[in-house]
mmCIF file of C-alpha atoms in Angstrom:
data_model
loop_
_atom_site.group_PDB
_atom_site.id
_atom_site.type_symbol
_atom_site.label_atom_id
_atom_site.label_comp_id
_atom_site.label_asym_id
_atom_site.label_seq_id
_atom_site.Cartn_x
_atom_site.Cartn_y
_atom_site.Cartn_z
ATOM 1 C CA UNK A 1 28.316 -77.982 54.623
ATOM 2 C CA UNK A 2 24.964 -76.497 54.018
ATOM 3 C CA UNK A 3 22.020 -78.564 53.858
ATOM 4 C CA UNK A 4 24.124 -82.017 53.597
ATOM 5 C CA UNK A 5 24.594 -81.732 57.362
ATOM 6 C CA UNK A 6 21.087 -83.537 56.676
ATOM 7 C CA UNK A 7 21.927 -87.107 55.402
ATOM 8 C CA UNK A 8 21.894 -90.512 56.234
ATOM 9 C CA UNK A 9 25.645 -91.240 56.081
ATOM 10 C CA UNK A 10 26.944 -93.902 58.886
ATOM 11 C CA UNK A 11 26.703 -96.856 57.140
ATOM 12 C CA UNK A 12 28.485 -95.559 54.053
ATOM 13 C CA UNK A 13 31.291 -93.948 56.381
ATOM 14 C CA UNK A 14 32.218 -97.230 57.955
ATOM 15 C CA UNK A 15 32.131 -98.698 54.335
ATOM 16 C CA UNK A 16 34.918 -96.040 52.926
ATOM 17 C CA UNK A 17 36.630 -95.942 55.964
ATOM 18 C CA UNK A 18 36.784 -99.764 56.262
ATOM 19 C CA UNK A 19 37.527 -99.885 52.678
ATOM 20 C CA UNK A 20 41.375 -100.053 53.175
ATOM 21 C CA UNK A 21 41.435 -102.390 55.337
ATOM 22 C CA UNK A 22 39.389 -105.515 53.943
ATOM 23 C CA UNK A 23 42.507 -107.224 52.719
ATOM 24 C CA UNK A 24 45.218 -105.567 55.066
ATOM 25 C CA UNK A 25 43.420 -106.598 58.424
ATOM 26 C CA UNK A 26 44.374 -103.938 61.016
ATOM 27 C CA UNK A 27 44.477 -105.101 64.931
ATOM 28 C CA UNK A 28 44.249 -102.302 66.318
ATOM 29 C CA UNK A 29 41.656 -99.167 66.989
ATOM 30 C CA UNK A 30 44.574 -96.912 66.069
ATOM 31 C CA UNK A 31 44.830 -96.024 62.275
ATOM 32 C CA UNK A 32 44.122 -93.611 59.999
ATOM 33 C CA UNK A 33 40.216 -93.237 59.155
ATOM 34 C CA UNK A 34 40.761 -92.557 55.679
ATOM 35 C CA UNK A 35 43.462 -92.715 53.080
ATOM 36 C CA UNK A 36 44.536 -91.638 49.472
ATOM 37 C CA UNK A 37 42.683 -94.604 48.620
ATOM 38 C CA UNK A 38 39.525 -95.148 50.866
ATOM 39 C CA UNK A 39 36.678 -95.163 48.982
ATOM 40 C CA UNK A 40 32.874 -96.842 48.668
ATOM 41 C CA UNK A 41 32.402 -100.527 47.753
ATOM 42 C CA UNK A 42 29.285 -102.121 46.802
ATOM 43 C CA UNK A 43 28.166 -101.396 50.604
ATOM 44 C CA UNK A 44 27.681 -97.700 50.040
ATOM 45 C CA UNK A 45 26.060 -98.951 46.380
ATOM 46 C CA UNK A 46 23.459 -101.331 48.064
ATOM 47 C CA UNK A 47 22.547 -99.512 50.906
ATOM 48 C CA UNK A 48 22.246 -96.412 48.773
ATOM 49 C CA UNK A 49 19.581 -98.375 46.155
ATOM 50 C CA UNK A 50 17.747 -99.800 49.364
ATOM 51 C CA UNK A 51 17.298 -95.915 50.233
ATOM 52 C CA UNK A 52 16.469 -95.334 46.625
ATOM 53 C CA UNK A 53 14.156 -98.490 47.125
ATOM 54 C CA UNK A 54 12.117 -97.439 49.899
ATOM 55 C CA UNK A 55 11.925 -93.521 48.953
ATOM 56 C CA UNK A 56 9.717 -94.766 44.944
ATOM 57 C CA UNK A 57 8.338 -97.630 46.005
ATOM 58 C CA UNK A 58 10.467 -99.583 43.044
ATOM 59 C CA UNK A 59 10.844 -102.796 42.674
ATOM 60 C CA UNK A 60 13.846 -103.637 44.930
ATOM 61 C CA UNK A 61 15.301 -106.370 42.303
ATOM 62 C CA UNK A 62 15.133 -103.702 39.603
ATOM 63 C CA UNK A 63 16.738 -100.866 41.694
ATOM 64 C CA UNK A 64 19.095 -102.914 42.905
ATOM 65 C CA UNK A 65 20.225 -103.991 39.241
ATOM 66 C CA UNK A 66 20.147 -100.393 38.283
ATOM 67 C CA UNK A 67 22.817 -99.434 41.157
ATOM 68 C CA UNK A 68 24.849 -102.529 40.343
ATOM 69 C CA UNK A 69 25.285 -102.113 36.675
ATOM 70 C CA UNK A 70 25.735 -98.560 36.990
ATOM 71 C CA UNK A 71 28.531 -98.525 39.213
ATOM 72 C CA UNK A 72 30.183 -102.483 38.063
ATOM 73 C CA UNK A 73 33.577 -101.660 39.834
ATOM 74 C CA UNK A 74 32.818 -101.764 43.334
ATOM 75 C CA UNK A 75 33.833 -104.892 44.395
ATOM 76 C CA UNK A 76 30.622 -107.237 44.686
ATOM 77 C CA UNK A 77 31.047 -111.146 45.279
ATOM 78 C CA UNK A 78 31.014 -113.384 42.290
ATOM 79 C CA UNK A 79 27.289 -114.789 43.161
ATOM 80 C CA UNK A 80 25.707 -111.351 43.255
ATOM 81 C CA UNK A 81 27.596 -110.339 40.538
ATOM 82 C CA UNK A 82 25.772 -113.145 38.583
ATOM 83 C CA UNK A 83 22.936 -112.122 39.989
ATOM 84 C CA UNK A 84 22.820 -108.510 38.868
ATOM 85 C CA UNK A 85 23.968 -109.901 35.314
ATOM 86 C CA UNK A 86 20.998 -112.103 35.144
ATOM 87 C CA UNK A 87 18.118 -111.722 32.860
ATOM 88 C CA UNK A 88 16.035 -112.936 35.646
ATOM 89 C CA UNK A 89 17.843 -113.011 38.944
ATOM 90 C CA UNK A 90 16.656 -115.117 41.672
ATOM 91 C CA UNK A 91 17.716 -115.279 45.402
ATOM 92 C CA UNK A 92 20.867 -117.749 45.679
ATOM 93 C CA UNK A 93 20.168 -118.778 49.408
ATOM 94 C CA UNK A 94 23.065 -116.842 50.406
ATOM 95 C CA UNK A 95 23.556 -116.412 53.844
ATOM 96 C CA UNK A 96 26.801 -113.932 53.439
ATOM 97 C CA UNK A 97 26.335 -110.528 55.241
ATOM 98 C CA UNK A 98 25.629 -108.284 51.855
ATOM 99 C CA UNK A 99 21.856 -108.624 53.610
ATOM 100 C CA UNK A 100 22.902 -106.732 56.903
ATOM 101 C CA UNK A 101 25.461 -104.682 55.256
ATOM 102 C CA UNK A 102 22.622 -102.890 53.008
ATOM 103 C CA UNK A 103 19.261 -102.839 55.384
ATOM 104 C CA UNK A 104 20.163 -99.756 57.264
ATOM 105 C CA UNK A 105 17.650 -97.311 55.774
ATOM 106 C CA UNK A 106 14.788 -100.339 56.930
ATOM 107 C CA UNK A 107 15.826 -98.883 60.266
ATOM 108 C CA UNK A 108 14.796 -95.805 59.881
ATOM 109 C CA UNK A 109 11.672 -96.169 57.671
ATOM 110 C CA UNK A 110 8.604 -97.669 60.194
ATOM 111 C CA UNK A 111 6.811 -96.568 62.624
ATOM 112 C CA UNK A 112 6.447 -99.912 64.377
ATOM 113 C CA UNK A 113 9.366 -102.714 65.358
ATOM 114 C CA UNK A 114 7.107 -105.554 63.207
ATOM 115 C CA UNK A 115 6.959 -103.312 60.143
ATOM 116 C CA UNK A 116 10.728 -102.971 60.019
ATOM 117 C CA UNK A 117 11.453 -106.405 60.511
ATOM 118 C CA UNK A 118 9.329 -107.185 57.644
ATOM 119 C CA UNK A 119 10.980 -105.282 55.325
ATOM 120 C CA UNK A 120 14.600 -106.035 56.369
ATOM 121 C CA UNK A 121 13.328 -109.807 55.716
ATOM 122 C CA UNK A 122 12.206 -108.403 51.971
ATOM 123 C CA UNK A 123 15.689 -106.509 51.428
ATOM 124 C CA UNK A 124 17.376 -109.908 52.141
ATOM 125 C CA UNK A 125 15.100 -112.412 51.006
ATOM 126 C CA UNK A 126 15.550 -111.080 47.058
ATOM 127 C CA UNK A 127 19.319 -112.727 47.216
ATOM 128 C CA UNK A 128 19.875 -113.961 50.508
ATOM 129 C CA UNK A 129 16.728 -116.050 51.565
ATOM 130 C CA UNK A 130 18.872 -118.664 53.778
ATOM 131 C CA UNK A 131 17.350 -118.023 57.290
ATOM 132 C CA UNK A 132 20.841 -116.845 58.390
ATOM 133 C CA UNK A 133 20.638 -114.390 55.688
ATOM 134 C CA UNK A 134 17.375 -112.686 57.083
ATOM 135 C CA UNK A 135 18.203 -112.896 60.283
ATOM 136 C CA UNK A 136 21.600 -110.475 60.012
ATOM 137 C CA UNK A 137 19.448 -108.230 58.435
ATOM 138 C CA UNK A 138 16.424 -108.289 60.777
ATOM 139 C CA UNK A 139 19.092 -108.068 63.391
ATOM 140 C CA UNK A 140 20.652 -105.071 61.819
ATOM 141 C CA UNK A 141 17.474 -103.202 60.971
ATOM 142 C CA UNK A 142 16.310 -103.806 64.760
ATOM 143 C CA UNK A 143 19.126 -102.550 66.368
ATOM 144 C CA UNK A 144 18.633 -99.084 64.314
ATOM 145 C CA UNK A 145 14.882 -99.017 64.940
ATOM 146 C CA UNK A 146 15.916 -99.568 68.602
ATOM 147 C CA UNK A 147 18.401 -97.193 68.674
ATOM 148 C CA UNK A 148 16.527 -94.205 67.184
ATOM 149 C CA UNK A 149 13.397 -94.987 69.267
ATOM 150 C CA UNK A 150 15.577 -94.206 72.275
ATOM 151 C CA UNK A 151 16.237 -97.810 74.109
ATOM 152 C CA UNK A 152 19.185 -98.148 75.540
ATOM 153 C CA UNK A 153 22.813 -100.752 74.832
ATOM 154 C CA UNK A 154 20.900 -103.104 77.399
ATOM 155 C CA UNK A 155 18.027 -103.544 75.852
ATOM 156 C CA UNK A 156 19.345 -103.214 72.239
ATOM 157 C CA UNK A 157 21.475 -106.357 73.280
ATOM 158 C CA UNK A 158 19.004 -108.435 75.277
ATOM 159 C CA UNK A 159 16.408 -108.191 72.144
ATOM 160 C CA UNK A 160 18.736 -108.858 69.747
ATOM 161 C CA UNK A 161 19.849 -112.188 71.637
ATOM 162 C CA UNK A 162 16.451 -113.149 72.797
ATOM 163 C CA UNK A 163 15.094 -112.896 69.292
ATOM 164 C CA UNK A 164 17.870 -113.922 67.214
ATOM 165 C CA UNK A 165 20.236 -116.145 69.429
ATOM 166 C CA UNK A 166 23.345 -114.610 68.603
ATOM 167 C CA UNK A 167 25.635 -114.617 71.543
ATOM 168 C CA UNK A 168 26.937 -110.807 72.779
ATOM 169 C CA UNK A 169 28.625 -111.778 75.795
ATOM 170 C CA UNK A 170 31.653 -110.762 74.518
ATOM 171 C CA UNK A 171 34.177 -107.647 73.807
ATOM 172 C CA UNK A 172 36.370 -107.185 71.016
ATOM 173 C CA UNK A 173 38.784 -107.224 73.380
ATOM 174 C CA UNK A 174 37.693 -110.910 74.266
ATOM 175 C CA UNK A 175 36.935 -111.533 70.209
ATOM 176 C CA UNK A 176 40.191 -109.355 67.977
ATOM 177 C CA UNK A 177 43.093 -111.924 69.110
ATOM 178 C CA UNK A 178 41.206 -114.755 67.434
ATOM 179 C CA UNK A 179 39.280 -112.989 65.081
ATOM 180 C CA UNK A 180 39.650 -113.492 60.978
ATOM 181 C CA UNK A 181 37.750 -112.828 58.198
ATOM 182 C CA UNK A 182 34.665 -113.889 57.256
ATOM 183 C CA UNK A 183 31.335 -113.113 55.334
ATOM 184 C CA UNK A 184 28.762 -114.828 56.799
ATOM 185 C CA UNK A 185 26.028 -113.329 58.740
ATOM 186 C CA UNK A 186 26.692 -115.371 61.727
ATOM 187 C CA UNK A 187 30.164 -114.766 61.946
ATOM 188 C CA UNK A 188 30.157 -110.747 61.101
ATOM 189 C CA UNK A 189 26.642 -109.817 62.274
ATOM 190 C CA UNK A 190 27.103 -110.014 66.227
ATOM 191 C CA UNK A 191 30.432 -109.249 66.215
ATOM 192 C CA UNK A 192 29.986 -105.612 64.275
ATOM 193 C CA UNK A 193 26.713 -105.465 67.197
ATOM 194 C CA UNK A 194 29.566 -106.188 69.842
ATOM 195 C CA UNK A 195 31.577 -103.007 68.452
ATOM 196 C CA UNK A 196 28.611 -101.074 68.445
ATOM 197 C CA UNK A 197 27.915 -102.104 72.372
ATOM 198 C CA UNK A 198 31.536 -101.062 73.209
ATOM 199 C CA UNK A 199 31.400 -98.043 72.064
ATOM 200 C CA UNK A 200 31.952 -94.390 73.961
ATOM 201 C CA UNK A 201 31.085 -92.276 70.263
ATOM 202 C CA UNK A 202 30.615 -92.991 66.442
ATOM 203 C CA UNK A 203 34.217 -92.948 65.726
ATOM 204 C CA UNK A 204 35.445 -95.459 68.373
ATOM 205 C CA UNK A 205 32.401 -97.872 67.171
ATOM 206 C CA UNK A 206 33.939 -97.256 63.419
ATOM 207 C CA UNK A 207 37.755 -98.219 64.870
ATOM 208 C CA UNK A 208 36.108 -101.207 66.921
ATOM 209 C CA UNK A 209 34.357 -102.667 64.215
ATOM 210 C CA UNK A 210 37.525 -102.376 61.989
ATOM 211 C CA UNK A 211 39.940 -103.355 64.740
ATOM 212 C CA UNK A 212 39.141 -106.545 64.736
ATOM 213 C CA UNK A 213 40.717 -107.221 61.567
ATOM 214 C CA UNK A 214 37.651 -108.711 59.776
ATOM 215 C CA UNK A 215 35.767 -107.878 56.621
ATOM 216 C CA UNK A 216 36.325 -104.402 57.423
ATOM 217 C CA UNK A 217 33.769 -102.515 55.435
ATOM 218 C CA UNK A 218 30.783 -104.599 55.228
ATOM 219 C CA UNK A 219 31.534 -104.585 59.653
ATOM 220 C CA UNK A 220 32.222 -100.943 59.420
ATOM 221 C CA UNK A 221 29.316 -100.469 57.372
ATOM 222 C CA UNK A 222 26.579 -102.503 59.689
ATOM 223 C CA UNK A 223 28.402 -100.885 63.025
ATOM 224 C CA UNK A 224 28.403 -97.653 61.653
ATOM 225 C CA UNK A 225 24.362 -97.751 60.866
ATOM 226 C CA UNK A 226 23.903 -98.319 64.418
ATOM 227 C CA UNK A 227 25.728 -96.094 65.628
ATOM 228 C CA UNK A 228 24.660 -93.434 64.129
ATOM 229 C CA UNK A 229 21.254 -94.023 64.820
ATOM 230 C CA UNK A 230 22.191 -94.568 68.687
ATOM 231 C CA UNK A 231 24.474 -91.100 68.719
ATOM 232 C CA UNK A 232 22.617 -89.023 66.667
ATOM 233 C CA UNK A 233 25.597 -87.666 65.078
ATOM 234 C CA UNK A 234 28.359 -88.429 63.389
ATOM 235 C CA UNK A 235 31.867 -85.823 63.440
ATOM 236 C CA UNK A 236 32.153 -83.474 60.971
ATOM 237 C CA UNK A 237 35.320 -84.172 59.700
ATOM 238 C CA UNK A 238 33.848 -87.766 58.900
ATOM 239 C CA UNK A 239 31.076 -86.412 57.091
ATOM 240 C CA UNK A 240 33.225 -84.144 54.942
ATOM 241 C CA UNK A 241 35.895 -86.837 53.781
ATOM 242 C CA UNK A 242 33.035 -89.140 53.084
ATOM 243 C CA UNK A 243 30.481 -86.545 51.706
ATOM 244 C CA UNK A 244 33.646 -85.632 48.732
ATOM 245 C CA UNK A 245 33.712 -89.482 47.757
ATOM 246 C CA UNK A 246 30.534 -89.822 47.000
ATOM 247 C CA UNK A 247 28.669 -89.068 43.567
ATOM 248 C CA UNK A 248 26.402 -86.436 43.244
ATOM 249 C CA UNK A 249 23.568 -89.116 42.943
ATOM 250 C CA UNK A 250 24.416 -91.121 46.482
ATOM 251 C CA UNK A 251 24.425 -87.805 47.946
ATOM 252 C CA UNK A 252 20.877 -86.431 46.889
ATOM 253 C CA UNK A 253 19.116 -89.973 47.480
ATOM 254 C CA UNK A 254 20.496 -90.244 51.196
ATOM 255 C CA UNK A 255 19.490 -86.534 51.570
ATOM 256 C CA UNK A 256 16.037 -87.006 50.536
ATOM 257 C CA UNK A 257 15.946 -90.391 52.682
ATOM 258 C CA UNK A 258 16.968 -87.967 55.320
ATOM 259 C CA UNK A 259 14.310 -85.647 54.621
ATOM 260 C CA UNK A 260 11.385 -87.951 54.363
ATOM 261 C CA UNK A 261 12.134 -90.619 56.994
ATOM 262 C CA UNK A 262 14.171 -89.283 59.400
ATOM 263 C CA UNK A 263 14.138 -85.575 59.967
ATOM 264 C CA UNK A 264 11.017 -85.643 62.217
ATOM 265 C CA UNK A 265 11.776 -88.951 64.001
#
């Protein structure tokens, strides 16, 4: 694959391999990763414009309107949709997990645990500025910044329920049978954390997260950022299937985000 071996790619593989399953909730870890008809939602779009975002030094708002109205079919909720329509969008107090599912280059993009929190709190706040809303974010972002800077599953999951009181005692063994949908923070955040925790590899975090028969690709999405930040790699037959649904564009921002933020880290 050349130099795209070199891109920031595991949050936008759990989105397109979750894809297929956000309305046909899957049960179990067993399934095909990707289909005739996986392909990015507004997961992929998001986090790619926070990459964007963070590599110019844009305004978020106005990157994030530029990703959104250039690609309108890929599935946003009706509020942000009304929000990237706007003349002059302002956060909706949202507490839904389109904060965590985008934050994942914050992870990667400090040098310093308080830096990145800071910024995961700006990524949300522009929509989602209920405290639940931050807080999957922050969460999100932390768990990448903890996972690159070499800490290990313990510690990931004792900060992240120290600091943010969400409850990891569980395994999606424990948490699948009763497990539905849902798109709040505080009901997708810990348990795509939980996936990432039970995990042996990148893949079987991907089929966790997804097994559990939730929203599939915003969970695949956060789970995936982990851990891919924890494993340092991701297979190569994942990269290639995702790397040919992508645009051209998505492609050359998350290499250059590669380049600049996380190459030497």
């Amino acid at each position: 694959m050349s130099r795209r071996c070199n891109i920031l790619i595991g949050a936008i593989a759990g989105d397109i391999i979750g894809s297929v399953y956000e309305f046909n909730p899957n049960k179990s870890i067993n399934f095909p990763l990707f289909e005739k008809y996986s392909r990015f939602t507004d997961d992929t779009v998001m986090t790619v414009a926070n990459a964007d975002w963070l590599l110019t030094h844009e305004d978020l708002v106005d990157v994030m309107k530029m990703y959104g109205n250039n690609y309108p079919a890929a599935g946003y909720g009706g509020m942000f949709m009304r929000w990237l329509m706007s003349d002059n969008p302002q956060p909706y107090n949202s507490y839904g997990n389109g904060s965590a599912m985008r934050v994942s280059p914050v992870g990667w993009a400090f040098d310093t645990l308080e830096e990145t929190l800071e910024k995961a709190k700006e990524s949300a706040a522009i929509t989602h500025n209920h405290p639940e809303g931050i807080k999957g974010a922050q969460a999100v972002a932390a768990c990448i910044y903890l996972a690159r800077t070499g800490k290990s599953k313990e510690e990931i999951k004792a900060y992240i329920e120290n600091t943010f009181g969400y409850d990891l005692s569980k395994t999606c063994e424990e948490i699948r049978p009763a497990y539905s949908f849902f798109v709040s923070c505080q009901e997708s955040v810990p348990e795509s954390i939980i996936a990432f925790l039970d995990s042996t590899g990148f893949e079987h975090a991907i089929r966790l997260a997804i097994s559990l028969g939730g929203d599939a690709d915003t969970m695949g999405a956060i789970t995936g950022s982990i851990a891919e930040a924890y494993y340092q790699e991701i297979p190569e037959e994942i990269k290639r299937e995702v790397l040919r649904r992508l645009p051209d564009e998505f492609i050359e921002v998350m290499e250059s985000f590669y380049e600049k933020f996380v190459m030497d880290k």
